[in-house]
C-alpha positions as YAML, in Angstrom:
chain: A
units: angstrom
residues:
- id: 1
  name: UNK
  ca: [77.26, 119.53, 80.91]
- id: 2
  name: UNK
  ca: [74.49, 117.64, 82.17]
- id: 3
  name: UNK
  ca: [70.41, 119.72, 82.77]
- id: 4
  name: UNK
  ca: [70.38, 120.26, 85.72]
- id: 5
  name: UNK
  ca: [66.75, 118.30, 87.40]
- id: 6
  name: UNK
  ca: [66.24, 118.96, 90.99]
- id: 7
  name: UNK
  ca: [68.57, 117.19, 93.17]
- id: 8
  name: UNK
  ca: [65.93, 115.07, 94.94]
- id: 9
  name: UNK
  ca: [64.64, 113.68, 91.53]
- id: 10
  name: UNK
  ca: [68.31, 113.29, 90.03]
- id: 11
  name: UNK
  ca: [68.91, 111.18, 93.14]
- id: 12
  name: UNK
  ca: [66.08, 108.65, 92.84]
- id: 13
  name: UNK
  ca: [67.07, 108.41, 89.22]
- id: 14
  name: UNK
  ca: [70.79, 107.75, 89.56]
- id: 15
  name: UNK
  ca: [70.82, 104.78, 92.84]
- id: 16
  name: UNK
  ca: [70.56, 101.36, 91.90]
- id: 17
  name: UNK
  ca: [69.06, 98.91, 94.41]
- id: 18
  name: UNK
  ca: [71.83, 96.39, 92.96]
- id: 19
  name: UNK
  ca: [74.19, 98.66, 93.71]
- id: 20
  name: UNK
  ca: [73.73, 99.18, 97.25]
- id: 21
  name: UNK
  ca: [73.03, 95.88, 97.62]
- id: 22
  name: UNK
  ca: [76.87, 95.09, 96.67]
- id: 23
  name: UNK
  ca: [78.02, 97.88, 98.86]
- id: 24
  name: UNK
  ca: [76.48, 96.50, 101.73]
- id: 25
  name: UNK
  ca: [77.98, 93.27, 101.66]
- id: 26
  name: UNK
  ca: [81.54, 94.46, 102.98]
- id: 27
  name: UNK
  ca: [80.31, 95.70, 106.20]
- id: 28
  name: UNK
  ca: [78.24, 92.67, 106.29]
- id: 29
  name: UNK
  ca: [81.58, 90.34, 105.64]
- id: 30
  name: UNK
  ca: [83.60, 92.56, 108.33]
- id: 31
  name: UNK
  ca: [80.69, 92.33, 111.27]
- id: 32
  name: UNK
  ca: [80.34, 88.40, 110.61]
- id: 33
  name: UNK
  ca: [84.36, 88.00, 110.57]
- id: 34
  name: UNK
  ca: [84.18, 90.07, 113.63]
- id: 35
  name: UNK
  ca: [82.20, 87.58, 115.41]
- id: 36
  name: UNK
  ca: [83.72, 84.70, 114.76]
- id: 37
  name: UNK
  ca: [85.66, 82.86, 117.50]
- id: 38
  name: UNK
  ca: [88.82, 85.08, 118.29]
- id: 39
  name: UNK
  ca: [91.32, 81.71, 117.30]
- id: 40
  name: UNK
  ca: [89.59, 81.82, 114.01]
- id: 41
  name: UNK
  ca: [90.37, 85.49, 113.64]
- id: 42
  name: UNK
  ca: [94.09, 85.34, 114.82]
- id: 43
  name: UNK
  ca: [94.47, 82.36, 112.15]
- id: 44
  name: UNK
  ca: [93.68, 85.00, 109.46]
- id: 45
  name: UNK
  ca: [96.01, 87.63, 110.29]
- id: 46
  name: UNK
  ca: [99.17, 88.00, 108.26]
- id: 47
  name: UNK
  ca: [102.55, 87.49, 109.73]
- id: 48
  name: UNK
  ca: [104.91, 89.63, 107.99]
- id: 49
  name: UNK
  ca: [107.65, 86.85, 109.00]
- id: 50
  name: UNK
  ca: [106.14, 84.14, 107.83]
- id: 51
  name: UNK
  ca: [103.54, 85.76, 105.18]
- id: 52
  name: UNK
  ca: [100.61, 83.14, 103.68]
- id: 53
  name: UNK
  ca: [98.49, 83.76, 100.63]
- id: 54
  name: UNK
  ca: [95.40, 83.60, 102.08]
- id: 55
  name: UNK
  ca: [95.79, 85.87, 105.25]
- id: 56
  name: UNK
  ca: [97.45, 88.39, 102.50]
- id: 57
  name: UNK
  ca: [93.67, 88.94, 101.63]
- id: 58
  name: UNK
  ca: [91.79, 87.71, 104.79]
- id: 59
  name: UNK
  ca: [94.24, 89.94, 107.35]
- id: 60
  name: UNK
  ca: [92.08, 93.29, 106.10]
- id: 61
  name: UNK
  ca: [88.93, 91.82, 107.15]
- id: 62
  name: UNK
  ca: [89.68, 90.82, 110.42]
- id: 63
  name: UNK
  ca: [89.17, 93.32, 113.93]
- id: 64
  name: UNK
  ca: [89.17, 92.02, 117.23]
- id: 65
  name: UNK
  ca: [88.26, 95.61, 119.31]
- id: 66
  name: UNK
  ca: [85.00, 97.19, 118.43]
- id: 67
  name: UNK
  ca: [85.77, 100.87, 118.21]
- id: 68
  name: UNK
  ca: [88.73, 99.78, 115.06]
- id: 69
  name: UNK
  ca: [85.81, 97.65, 113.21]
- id: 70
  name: UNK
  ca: [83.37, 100.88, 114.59]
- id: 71
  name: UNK
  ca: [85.73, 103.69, 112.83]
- id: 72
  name: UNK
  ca: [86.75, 101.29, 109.63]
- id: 73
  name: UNK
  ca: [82.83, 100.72, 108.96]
- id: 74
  name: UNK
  ca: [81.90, 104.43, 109.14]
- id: 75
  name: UNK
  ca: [84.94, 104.83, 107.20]
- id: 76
  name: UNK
  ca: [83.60, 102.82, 104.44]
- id: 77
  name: UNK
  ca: [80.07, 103.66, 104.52]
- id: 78
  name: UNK
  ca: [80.80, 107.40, 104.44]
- id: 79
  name: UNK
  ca: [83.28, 107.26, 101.93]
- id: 80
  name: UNK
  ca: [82.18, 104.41, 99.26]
- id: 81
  name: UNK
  ca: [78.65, 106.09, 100.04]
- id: 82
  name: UNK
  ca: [79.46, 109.82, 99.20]
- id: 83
  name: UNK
  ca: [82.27, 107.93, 95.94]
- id: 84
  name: UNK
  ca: [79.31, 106.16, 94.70]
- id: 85
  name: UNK
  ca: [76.04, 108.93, 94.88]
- id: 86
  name: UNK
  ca: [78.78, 111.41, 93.11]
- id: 87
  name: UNK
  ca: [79.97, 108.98, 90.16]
- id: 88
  name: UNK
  ca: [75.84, 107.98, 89.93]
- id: 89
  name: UNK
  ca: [75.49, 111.50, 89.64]
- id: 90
  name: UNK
  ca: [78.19, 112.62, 87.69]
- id: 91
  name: UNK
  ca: [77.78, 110.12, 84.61]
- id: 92
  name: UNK
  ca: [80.79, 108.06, 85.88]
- id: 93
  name: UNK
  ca: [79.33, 104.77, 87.90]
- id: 94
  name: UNK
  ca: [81.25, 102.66, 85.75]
- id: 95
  name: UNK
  ca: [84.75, 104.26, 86.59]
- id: 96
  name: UNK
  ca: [83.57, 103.87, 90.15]
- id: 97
  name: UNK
  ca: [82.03, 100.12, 90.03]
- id: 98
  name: UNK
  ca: [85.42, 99.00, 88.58]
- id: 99
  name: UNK
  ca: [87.30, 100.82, 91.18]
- id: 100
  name: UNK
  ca: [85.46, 99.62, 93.99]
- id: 101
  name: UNK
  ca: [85.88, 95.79, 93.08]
- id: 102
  name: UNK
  ca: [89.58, 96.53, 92.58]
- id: 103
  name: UNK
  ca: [89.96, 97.42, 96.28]
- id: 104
  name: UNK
  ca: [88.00, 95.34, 97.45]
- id: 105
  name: UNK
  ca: [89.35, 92.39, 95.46]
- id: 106
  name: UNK
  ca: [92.86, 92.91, 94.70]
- id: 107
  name: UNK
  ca: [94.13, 95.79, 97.06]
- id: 108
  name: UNK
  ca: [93.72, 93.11, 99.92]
- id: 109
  name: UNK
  ca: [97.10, 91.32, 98.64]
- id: 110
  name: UNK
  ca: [98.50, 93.89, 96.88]
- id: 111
  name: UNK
  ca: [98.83, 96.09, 100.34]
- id: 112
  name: UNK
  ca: [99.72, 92.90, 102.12]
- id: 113
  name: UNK
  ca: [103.07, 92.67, 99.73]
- id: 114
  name: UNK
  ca: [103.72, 96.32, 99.76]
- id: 115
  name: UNK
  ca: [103.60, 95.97, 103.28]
- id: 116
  name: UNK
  ca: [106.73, 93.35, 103.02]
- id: 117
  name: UNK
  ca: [108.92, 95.90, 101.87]
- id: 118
  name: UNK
  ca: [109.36, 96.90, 105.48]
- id: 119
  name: UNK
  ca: [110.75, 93.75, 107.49]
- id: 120
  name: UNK
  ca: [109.78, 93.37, 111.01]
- id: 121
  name: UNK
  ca: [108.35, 90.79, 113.79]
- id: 122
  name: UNK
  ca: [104.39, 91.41, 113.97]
- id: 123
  name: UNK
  ca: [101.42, 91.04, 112.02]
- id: 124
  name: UNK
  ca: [98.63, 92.95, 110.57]
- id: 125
  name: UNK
  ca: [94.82, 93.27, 110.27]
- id: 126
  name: UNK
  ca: [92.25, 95.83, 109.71]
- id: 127
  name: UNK
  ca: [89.92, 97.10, 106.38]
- id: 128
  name: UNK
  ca: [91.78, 100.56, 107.05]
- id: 129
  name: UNK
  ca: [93.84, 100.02, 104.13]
- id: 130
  name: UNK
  ca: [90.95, 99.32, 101.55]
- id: 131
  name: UNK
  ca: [89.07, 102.03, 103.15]
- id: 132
  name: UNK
  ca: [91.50, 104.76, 102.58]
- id: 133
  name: UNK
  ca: [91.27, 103.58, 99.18]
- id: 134
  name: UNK
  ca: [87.87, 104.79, 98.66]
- id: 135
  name: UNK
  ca: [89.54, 108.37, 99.65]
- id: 136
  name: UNK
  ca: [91.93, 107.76, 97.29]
- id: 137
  name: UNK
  ca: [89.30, 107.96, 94.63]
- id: 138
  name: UNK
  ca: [87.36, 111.01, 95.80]
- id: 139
  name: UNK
  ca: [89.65, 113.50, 93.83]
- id: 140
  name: UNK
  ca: [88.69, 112.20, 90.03]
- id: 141
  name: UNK
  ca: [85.12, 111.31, 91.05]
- id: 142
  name: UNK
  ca: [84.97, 115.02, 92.25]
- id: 143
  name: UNK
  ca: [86.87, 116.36, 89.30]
- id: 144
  name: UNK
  ca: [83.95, 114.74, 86.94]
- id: 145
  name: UNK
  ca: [81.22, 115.10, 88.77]
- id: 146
  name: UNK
  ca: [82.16, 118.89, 89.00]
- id: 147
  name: UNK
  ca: [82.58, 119.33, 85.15]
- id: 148
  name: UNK
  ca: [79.13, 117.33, 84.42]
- id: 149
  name: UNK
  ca: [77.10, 118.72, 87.00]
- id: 150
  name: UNK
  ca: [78.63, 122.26, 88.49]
- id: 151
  name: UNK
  ca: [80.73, 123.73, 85.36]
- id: 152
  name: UNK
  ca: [81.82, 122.25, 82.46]
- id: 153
  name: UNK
  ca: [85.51, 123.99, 82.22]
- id: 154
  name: UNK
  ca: [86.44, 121.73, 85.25]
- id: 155
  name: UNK
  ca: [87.96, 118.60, 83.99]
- id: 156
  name: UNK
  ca: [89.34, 115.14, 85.28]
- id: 157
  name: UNK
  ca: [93.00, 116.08, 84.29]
- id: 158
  name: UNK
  ca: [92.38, 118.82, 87.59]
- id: 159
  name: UNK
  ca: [91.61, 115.64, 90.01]
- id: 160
  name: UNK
  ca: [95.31, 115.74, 90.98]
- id: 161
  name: UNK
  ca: [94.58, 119.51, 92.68]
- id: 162
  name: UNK
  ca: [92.53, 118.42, 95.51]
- id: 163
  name: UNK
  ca: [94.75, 114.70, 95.77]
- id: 164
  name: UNK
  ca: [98.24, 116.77, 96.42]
- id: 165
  name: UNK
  ca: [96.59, 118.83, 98.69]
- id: 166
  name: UNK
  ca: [95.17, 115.61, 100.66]
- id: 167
  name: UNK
  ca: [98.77, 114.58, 100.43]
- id: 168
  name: UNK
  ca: [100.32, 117.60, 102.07]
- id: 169
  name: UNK
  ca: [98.18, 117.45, 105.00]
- id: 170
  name: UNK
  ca: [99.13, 113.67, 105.33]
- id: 171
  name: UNK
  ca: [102.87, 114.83, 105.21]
- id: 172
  name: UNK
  ca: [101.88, 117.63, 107.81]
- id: 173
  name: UNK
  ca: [100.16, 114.95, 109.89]
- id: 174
  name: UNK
  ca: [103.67, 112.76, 110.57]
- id: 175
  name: UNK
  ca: [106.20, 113.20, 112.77]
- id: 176
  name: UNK
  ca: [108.76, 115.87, 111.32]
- id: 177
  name: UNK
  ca: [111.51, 114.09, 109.58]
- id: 178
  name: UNK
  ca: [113.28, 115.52, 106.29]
- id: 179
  name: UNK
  ca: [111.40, 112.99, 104.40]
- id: 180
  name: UNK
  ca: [107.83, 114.20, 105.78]
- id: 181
  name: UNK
  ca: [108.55, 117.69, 105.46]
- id: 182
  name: UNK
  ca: [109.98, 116.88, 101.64]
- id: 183
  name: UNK
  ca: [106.99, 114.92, 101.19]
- id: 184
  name: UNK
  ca: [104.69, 117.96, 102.53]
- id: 185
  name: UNK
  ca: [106.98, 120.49, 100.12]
- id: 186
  name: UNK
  ca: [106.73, 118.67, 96.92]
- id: 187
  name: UNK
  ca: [102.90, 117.75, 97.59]
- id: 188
  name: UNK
  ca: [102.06, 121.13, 98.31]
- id: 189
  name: UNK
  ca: [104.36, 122.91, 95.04]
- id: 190
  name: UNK
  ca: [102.06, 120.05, 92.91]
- id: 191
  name: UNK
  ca: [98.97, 121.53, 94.80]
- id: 192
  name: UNK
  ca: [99.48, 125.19, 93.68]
- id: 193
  name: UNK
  ca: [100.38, 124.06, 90.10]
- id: 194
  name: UNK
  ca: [97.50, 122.42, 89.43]
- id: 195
  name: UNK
  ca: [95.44, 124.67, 91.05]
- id: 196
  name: UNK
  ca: [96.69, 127.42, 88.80]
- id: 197
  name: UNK
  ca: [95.91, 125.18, 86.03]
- id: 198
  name: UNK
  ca: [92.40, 125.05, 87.36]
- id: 199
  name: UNK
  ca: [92.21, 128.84, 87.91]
- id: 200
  name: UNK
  ca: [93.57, 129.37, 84.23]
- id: 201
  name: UNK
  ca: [90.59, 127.04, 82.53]
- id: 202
  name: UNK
  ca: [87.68, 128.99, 84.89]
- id: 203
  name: UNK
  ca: [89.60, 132.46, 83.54]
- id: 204
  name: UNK
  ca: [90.92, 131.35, 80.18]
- id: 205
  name: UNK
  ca: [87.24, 130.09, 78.39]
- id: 206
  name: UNK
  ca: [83.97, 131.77, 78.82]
- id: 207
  name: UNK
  ca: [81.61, 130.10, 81.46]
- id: 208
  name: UNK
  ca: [79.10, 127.59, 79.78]
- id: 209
  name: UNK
  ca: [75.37, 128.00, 79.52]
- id: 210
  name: UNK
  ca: [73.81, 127.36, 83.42]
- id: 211
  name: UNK
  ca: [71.72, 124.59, 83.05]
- id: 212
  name: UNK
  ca: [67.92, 125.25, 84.06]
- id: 213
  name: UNK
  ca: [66.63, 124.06, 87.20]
- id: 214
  name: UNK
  ca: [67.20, 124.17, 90.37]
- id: 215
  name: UNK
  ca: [71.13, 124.71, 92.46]
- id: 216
  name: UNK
  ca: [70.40, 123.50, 95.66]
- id: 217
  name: UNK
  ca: [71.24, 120.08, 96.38]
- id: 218
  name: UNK
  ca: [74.32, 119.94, 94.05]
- id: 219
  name: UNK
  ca: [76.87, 122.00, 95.38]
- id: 220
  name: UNK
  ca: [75.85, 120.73, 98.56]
- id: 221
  name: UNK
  ca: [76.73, 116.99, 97.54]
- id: 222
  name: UNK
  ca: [80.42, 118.12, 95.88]
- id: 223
  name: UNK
  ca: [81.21, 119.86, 99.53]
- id: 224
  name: UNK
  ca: [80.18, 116.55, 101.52]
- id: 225
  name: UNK
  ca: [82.44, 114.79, 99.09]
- id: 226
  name: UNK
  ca: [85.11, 117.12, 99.73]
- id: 227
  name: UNK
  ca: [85.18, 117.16, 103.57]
- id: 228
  name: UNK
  ca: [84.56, 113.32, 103.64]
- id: 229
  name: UNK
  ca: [88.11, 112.68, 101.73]
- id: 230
  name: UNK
  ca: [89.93, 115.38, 103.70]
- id: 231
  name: UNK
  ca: [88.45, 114.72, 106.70]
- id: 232
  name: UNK
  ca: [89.29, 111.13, 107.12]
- id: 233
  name: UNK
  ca: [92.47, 111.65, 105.61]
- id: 234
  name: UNK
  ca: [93.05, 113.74, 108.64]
- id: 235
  name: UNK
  ca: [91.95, 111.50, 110.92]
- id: 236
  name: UNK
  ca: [93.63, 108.40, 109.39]
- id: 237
  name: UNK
  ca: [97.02, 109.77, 109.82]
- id: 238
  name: UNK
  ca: [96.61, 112.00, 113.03]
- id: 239
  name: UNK
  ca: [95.40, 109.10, 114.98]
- id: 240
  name: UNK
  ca: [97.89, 108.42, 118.19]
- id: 241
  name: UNK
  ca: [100.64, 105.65, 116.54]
- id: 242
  name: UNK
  ca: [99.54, 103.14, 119.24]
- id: 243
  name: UNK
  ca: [96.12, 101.88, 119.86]
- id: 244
  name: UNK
  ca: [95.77, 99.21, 122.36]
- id: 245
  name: UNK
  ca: [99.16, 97.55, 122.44]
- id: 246
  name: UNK
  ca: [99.24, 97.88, 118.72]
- id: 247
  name: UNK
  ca: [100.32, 99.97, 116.41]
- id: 248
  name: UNK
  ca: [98.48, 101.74, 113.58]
- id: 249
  name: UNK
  ca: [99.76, 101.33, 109.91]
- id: 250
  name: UNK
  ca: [100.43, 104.48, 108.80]
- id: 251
  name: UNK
  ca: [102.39, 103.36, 105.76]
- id: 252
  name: UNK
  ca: [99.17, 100.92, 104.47]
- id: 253
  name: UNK
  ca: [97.33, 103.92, 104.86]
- id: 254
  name: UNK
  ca: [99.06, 105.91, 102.28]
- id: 255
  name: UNK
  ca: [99.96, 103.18, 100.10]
- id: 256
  name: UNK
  ca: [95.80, 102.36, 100.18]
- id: 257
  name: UNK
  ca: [95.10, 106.57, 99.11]
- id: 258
  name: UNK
  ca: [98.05, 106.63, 96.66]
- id: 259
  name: UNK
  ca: [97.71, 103.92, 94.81]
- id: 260
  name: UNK
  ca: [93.71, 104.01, 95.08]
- id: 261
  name: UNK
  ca: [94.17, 107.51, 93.31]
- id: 262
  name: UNK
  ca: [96.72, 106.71, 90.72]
- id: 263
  name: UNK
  ca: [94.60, 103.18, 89.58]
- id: 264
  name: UNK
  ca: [91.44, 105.29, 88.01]
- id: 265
  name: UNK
  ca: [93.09, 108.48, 87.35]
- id: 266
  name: UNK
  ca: [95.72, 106.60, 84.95]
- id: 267
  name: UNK
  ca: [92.78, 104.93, 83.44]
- id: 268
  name: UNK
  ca: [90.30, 107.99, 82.69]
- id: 269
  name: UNK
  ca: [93.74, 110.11, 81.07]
- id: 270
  name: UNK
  ca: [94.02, 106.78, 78.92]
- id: 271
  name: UNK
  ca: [90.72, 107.04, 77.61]
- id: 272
  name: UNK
  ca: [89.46, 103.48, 79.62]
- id: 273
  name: UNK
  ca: [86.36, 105.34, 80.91]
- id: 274
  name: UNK
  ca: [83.93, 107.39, 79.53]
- id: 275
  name: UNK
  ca: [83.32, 109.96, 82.01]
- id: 276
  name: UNK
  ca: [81.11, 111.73, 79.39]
- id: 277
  name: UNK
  ca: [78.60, 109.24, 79.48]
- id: 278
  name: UNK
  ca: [74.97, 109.92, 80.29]
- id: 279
  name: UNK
  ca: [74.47, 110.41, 83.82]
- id: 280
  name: UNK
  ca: [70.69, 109.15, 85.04]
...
């Protein structure tokens, strides 16, 4: 478990100018692509009947009414904000840095093919996709940052606890069908046995050594993280099915959280990341 400095200090330490700079270039992308000429914007959005390689990656950049590029660029700057301060923090920027790029760089197609696995006459657009993806990897950047920063007996295989949960409430959010309320069952049975697996390692081992220095600041930061990923997971899926004539892709959206989970979770249990490195 990492000392614990004051919060403010840690902070200054841990952001990267570079960093930030590379974060800031997707809502920079997504406000220029917004105002291009409309024709140009149409061009890029992908027909699921007559699919194209390059709208399969350009489709999630495009927008063409305000509040959906308003809600997708909060979205992203709360979300790959809160993701990246919390891996900085929690001696995991790596796991994060690699993560981000992946969404942003090969989700774009990879959603755009999932997305052919249900045929129909229309065509897509919007960075909700990718940005559900940085929910997606809230859970294990939470999990270690917890176990580096707030106790050490918390560890990344626990990052599934708060993802079923997440889950559930997206089952609970769609219209009741048996597959929904299934969904909702089985996501919520995970989300009590991993939570008793959580409860067992706080009861099981004796509590570390508190780190000196100041509290304040650090629980504060894992709470923000938390109600950022469940609260636009709740909002992502409880929006009203039809926006404007058009119709919002509930099925991108979980395939952008699911798989967005799964990706770095799969690689910290195979040992790809050291999450024990050094934080700064």
């Amino acid at each position: 478990m990492l000392p614990r400095s004051p919060f403010s200090v840690a902070v200054r330490r841990a952001i990267r100018g570079r960093d930030c700079l590379a974060l800031a270039t997707v809502p920079v992308v997504l406000v220029g692509v917004y105002l291009s000429p409309e024709p140009f914007r149409r061009s890029l959005t992908f027909s699921y009947a007559d699919p194209a390689p390059l709208s399969a990656v350009a489709a999630h950049f495009v927008h063409f009414a305000p509040e959906h590029l308003l809600v997708n660029l909060v979205g992203y700057v709360v979300l790959a904000g809160c993701g990246y301060l919390l891996a900085a923090l929690g001696g995991c920027r790596r796991l994060f840095g690699v993560a981000a790029a992946t969404y942003l760089l090969a989700f774009p197609p990879i959603l755009s093919a999932l997305n052919l696995a249900v045929p129909r006459r229309a065509v897509g657009y919007g960075f909700s996709g990718v940005v559900m993806a940085f929910a997606g990897v809230l859970p294990v950047v939470l999990s270690v940052y917890a176990g580096r920063r707030l106790d050490a007996r918390v560890r990344p295989r626990h990052a599934p606890t708060p993802f079923f949960a997440a889950l559930a409430l997206v089952a609970l959010s769609l219209p009741r069908t048996p597959l929904t309320l299934g969904l909702a069952t089985a996501a919520g049975v995970a989300t009590i046995g991993y939570a008793v697996s959580v409860a067992s390692a706080l009861r099981g081992t004796d509590p570390p050594a508190t780190p000196a220095g100041p509290r304040t600041g650090w629980l504060d930061a894992f709470i923000v993280g938390v109600v950022a990923m469940f609260g636009y997971v709740a909002v992502g899926f409880a929006v009203a099915p039809t926006v404007r004539g058009g119709v919002v892709n509930r099925y991108v959206h979980l395939l952008g959280f699911c798989l967005a989970f799964i990706v770095p979770y799969v690689g910290v249990e195979l040992g790809l990341f050291n999450v024990a490195e050094a934080a700064e």
